[in-house]
Coordinates of C-alpha atoms and ligand atoms in Angstrom, one line a residue:
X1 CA 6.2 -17.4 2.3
X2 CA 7.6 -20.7 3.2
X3 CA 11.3 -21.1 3.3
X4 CA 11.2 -25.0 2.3
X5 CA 9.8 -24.2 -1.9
X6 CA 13.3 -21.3 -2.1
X7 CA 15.6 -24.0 -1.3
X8 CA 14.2 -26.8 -3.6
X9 CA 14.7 -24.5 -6.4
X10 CA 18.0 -22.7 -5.4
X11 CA 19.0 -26.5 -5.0
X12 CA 18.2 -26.9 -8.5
X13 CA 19.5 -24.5 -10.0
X14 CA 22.8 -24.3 -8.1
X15 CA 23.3 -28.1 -9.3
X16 CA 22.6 -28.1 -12.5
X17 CA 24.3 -25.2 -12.8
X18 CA 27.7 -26.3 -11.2
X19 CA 27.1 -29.1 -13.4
X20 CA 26.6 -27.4 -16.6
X21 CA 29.7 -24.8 -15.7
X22 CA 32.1 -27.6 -15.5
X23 CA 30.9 -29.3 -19.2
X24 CA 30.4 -26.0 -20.8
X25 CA 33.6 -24.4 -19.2
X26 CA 31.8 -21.0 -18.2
X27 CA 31.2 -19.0 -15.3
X28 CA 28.3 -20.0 -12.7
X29 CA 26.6 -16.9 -13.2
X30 CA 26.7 -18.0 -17.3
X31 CA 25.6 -21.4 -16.7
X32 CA 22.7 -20.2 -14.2
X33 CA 21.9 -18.3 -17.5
X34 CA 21.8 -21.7 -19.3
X35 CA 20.2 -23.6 -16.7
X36 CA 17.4 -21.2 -16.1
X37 CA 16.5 -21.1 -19.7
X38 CA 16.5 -24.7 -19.8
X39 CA 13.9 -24.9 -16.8
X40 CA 11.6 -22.3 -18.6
X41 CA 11.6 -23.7 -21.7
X42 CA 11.4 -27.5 -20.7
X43 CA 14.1 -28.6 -22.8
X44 CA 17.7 -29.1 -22.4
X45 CA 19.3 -26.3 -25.1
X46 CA 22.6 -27.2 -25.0
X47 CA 23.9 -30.0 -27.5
X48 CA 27.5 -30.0 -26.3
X49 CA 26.7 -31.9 -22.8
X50 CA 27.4 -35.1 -22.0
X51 CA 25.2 -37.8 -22.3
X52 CA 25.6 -38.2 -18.4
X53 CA 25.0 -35.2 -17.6
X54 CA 22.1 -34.5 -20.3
X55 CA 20.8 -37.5 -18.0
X56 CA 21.5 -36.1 -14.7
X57 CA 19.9 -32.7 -15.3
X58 CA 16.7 -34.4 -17.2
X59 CA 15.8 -36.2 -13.7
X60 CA 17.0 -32.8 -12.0
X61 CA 14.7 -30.5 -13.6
X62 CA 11.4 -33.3 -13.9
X63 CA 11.3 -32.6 -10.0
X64 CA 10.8 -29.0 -10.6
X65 CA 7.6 -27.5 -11.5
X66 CA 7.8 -24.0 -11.9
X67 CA 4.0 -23.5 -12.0
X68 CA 3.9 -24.7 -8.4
X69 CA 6.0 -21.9 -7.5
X70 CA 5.3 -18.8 -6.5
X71 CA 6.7 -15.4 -8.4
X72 CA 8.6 -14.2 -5.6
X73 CA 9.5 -17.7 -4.6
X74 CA 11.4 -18.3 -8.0
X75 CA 12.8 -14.4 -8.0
X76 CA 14.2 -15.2 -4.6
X77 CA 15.6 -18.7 -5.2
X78 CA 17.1 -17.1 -8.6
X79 CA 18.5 -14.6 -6.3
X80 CA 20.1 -17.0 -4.3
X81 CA 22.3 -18.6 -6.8
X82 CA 23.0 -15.2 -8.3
X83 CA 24.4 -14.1 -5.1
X84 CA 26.2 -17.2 -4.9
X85 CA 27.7 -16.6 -8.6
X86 CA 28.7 -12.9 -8.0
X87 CA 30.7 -13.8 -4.9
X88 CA 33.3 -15.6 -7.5
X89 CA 33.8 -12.4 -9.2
X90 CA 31.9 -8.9 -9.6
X91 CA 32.5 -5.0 -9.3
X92 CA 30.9 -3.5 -6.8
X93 CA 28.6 -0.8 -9.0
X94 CA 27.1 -4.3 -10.4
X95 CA 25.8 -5.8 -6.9
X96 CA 22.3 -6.9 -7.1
X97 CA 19.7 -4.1 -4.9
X98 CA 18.7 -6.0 -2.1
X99 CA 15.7 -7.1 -1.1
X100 CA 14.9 -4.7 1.2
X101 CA 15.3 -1.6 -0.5
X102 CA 13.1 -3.2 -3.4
X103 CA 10.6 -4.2 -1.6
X104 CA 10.4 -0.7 0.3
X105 CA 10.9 1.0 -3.7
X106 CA 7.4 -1.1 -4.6
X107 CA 5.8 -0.2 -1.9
X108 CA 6.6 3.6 -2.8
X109 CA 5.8 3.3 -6.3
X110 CA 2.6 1.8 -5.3
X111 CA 1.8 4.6 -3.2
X112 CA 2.8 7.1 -5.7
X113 CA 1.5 5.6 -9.1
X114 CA -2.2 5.4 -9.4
X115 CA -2.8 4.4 -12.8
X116 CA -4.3 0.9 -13.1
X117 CA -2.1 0.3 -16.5
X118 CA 1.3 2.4 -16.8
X119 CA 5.3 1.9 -18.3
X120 CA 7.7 1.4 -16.0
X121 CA 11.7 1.5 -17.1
X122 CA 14.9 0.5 -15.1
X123 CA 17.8 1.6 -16.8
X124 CA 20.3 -0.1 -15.4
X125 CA 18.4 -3.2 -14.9
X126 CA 21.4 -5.6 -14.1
X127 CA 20.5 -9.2 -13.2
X128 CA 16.5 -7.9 -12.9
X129 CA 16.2 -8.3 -9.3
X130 CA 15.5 -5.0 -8.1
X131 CA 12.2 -4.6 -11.1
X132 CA 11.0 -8.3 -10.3
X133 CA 11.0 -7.0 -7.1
X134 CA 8.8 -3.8 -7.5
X135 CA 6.7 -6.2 -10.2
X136 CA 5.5 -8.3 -7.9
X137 CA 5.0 -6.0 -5.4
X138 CA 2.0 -4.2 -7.7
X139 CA -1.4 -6.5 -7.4
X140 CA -3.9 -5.9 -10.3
X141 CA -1.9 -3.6 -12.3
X142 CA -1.1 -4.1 -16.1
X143 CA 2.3 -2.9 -16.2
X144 CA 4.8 -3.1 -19.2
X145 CA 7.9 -2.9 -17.9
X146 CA 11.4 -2.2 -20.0
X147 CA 15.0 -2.6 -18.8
X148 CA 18.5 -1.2 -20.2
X149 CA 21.6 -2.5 -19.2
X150 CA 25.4 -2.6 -20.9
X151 CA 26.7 -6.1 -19.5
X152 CA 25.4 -8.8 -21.4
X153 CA 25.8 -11.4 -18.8
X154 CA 23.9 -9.5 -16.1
X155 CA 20.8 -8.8 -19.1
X156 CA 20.8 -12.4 -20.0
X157 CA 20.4 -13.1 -15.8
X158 CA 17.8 -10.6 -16.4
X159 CA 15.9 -12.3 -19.2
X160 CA 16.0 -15.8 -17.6
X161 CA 14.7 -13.9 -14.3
X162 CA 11.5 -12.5 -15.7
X163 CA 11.1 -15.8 -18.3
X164 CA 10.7 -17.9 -15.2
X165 CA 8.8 -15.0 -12.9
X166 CA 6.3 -15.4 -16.3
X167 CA 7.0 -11.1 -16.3
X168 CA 6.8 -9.7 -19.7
X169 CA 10.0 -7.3 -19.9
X170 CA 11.8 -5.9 -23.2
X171 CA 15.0 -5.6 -22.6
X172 CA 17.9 -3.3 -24.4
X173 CA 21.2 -4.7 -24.4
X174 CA 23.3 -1.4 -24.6
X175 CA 25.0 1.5 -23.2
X176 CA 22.0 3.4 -21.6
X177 CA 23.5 7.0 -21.7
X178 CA 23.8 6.4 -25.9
X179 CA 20.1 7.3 -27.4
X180 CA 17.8 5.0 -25.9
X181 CA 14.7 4.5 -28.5
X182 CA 12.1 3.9 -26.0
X183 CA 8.7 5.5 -25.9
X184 CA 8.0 7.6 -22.8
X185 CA 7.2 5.7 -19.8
X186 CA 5.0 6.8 -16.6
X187 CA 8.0 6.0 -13.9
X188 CA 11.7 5.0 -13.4
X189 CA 13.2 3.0 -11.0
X190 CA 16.8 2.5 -11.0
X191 CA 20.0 1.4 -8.1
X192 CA 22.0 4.1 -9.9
X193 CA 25.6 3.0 -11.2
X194 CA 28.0 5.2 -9.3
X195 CA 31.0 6.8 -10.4
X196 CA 32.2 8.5 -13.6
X197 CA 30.9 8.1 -17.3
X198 CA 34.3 7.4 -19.5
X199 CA 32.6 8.7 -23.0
X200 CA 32.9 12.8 -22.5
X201 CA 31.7 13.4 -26.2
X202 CA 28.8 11.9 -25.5
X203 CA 28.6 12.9 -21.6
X204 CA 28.5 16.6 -23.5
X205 CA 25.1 16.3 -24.8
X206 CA 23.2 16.7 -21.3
X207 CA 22.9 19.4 -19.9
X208 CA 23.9 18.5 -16.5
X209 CA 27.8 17.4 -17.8
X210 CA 30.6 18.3 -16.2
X211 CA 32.7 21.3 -18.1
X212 CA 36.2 19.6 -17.6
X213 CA 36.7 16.1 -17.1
X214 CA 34.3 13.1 -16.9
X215 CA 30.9 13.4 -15.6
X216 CA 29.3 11.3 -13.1
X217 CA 27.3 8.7 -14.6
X218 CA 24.8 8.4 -11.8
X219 CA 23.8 12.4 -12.5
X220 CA 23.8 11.4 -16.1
X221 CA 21.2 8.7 -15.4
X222 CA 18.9 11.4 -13.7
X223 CA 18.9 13.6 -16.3
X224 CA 18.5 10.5 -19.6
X225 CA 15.5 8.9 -17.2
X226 CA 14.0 12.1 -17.0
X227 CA 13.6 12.6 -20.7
X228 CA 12.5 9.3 -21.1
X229 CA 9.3 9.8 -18.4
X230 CA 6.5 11.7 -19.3
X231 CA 5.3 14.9 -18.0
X232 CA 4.2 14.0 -14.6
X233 CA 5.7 10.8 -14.4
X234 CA 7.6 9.6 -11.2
X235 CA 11.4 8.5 -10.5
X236 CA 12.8 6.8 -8.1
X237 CA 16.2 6.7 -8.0
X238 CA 18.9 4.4 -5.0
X239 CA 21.2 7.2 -4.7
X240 CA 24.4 7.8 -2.9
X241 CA 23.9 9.9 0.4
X242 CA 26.7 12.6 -0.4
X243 CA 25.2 13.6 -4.2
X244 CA 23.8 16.4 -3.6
X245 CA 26.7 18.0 -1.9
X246 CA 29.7 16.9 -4.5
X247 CA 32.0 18.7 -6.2
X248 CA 29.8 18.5 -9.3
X249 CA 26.3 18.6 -7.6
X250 CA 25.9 22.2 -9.1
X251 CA 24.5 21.2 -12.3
X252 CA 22.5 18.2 -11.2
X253 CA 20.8 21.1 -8.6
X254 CA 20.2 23.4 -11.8
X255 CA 18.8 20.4 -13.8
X256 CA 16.4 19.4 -10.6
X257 CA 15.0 22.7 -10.5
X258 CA 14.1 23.2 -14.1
X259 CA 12.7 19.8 -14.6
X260 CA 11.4 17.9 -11.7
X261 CA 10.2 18.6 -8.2
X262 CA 11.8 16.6 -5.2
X263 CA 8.7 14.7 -3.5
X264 CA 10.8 13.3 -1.3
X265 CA 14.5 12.3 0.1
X266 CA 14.3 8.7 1.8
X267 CA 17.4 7.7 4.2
X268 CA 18.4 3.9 4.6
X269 CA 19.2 2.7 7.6
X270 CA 23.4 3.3 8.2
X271 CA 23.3 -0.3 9.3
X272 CA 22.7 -1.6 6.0
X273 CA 25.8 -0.5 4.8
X274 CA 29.5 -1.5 5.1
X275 CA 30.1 1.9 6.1
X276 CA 29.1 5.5 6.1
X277 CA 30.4 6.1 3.0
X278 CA 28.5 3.5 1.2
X279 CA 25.1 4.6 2.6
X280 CA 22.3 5.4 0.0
X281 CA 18.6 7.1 -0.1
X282 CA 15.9 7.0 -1.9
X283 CA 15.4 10.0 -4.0
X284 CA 11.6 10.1 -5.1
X285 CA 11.2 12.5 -8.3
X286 CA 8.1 13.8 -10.0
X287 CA 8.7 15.3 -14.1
X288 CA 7.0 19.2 -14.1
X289 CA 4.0 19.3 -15.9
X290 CA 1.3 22.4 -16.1
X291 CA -1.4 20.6 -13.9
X292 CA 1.5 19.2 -11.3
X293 CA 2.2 21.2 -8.2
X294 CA 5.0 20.8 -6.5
X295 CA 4.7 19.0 -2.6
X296 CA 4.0 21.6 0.3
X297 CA 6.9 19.8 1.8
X298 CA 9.1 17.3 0.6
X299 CA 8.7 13.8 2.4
X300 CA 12.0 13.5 4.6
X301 CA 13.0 10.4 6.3
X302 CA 15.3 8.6 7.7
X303 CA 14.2 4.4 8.3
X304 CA 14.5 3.0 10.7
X305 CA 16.1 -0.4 10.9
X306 CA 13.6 -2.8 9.0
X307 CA 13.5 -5.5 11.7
X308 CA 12.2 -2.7 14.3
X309 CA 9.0 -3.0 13.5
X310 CA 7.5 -0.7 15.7
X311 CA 9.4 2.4 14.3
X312 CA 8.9 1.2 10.8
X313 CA 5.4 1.3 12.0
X314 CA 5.5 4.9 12.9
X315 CA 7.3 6.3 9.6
X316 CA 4.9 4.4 7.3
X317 CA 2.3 6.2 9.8
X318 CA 4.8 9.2 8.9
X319 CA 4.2 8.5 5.1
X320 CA 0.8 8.6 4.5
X321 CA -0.1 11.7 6.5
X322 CA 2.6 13.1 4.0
X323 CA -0.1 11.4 1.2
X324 CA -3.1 12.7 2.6
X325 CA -1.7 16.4 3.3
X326 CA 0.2 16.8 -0.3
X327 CA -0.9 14.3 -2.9
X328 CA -5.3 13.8 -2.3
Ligands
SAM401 N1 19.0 -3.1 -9.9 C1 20.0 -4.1 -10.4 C2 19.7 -5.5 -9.9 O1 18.8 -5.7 -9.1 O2 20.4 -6.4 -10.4 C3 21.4 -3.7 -10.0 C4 21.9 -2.4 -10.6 S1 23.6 -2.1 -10.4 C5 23.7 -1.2 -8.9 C6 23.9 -0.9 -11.6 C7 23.9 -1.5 -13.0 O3 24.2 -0.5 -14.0 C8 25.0 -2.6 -13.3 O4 24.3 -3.8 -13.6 C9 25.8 -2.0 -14.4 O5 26.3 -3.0 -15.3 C10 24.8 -1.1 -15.1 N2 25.5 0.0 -15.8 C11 26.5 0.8 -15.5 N3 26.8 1.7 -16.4 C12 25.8 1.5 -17.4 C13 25.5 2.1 -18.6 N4 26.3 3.2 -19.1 N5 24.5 1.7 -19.4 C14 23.8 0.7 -19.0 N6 24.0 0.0 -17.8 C15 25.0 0.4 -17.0

């Protein structure tokens, strides 16, 4: 991919929307929002601007044709200015997955689904970027894909994003650990929101919730994904590397065991991360059903850096001699 199409369009939309945040006194992640929405629909929405600035981002988006663009060209240019927008103000547990760990997440769930036409959900689908990223890394599959997330700027990021990528997503604006009234889907992905789930009364109605105190919404998103997958269906979940050894891992251990076999633990490379602390894996799930068996042997591994590419040679080597001894 050529770097030169990214920055013509991150150009654009970072203009028009410094622009537009000034006239329309919002954040830049708000008027990216705006801005991207006007680019998609070919029409300036807002009727508050100035005539000057109506003028200025006319001749601003007529240079842009989206068409001419590719879908990972606009997801990454959108990307761009989103990054740029967060660094002005955002908590931590709402960072956008990087593009590494998406792109190795679609190349797993490529790997692991083999259905031609499936439903795939993220529930916390924040500004999009991490399903965009698994979308486009699926060629030739019909794929309806559904997103749930509570902030309403980061679902309305989300909306422009797959608008202008031309993906067909239905998106829930809400509190994914309330009742989420989705039909089953065939896999999950999700960067898991770390940290503790304020509501206990509703915390209380999963199995896996802590008995005093709050539970940890990141075990709760395990165990509300799960229900939503179908028997058989696969998860795959960014996870933080101490989980399965906190002080409230006992329940999420009882809840794997009754309802999902482990295919496999993934490691990301410590260098990716701030510090150790911080460091995540890729948990890979698969629902029970009668006609699944569980893996001889769970796929363990620990990347390598991404830019060595002849260890990430070997462990994707690694990976599908794990495919042809446990999943042909
Ligand atoms: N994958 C996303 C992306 O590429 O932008 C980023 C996910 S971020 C690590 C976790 C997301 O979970 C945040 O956007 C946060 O707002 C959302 N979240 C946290 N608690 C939630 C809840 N109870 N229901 C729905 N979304 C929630």
């Amino acid at each position: 991919m050529s770097i030169v199409p990214v920055e013509k369009l991150f150009t654009a939309f970072n203009e028009t929307a410094d622009m537009m945040k000034d006239e329309l006194s919002c954040t830049y992640l708000e008027a990216l929002a705006e801005t991207g929405e006007n680019l998609f629909q070919g029409k300036i929405l807002q009727d508050d601007l100035s005539e000057w600035t109506y003028k200025r981002l006319e001749k601003l988006y007529s240079e842009i044709k989206l068409a001419e663009f590719s879908k990972e060209e606009i997801r990454k240019a959108f990307q761009l200015a989103i990054l740029k927008g967060m660094k002005e103000n955002v908590q931590p547990n709402h960072q956008m997955t990087p593009d590494s760990v998406g792109m190795f997440i679609g190349y797993l769930v490529n790997k692991f689904v083999q259905q031609q036409s499936y439903r795939l959900l993220d529930p916390a689908v924040g500004t999009g970027n991490l399903l965009s990223t698994v979308l486009n890394h699926q060629l030739d599959k019909n794929i309806v894909s559904l997103g749930s997330e509570i902030d309403d700027i980061l679902i309305k990021l989300a909306y422009v994003n797959a608008n202008l990528q031309t993906h067909e997503v239905e998106l829930f604006n809400q509190d994914t650990l309330e009742p989420l009234f989705i039909d089953p889907v065939d896999a999950v992905i999700c960067d898991l929101p770390v940290g503790y789930y304020p509501n206990d009364i509703r915390a209380a109605g999963y199995e896996i919730h802590a008995k005093s105190g709050h539970t940890y919404a990141h075990h709760l998103f395990i165990e509300q994904s799960t229900n939503h997958t179908k028997d058989g269906g696969y998860l795959f979940f960014l996870i933080p590397n101490g989980m399965f050894e906190s002080e409230q891992s006992v329940h999420l251990h009882e809840f794997i065991k009754e309802h999902v076999y482990i295919q496999g633990i993934v490691q990301l490379p410590l260098a990716m991360f701030k510090n150790k602390t911080a460091a995540k894996s890729i948990l890979i799930l698969q629902k029970k059903a009668p006609e699944v068996k569980p893996p001889k042997q769970a796929l363990l591994v620990d990347l390598p850096k991404l830019s060595d590419g002849q260890a990430m040679n070997n462990i994707l080597t690694r990976i599908d001699r794990w495919f042809e001894e446990n999943k042909r």
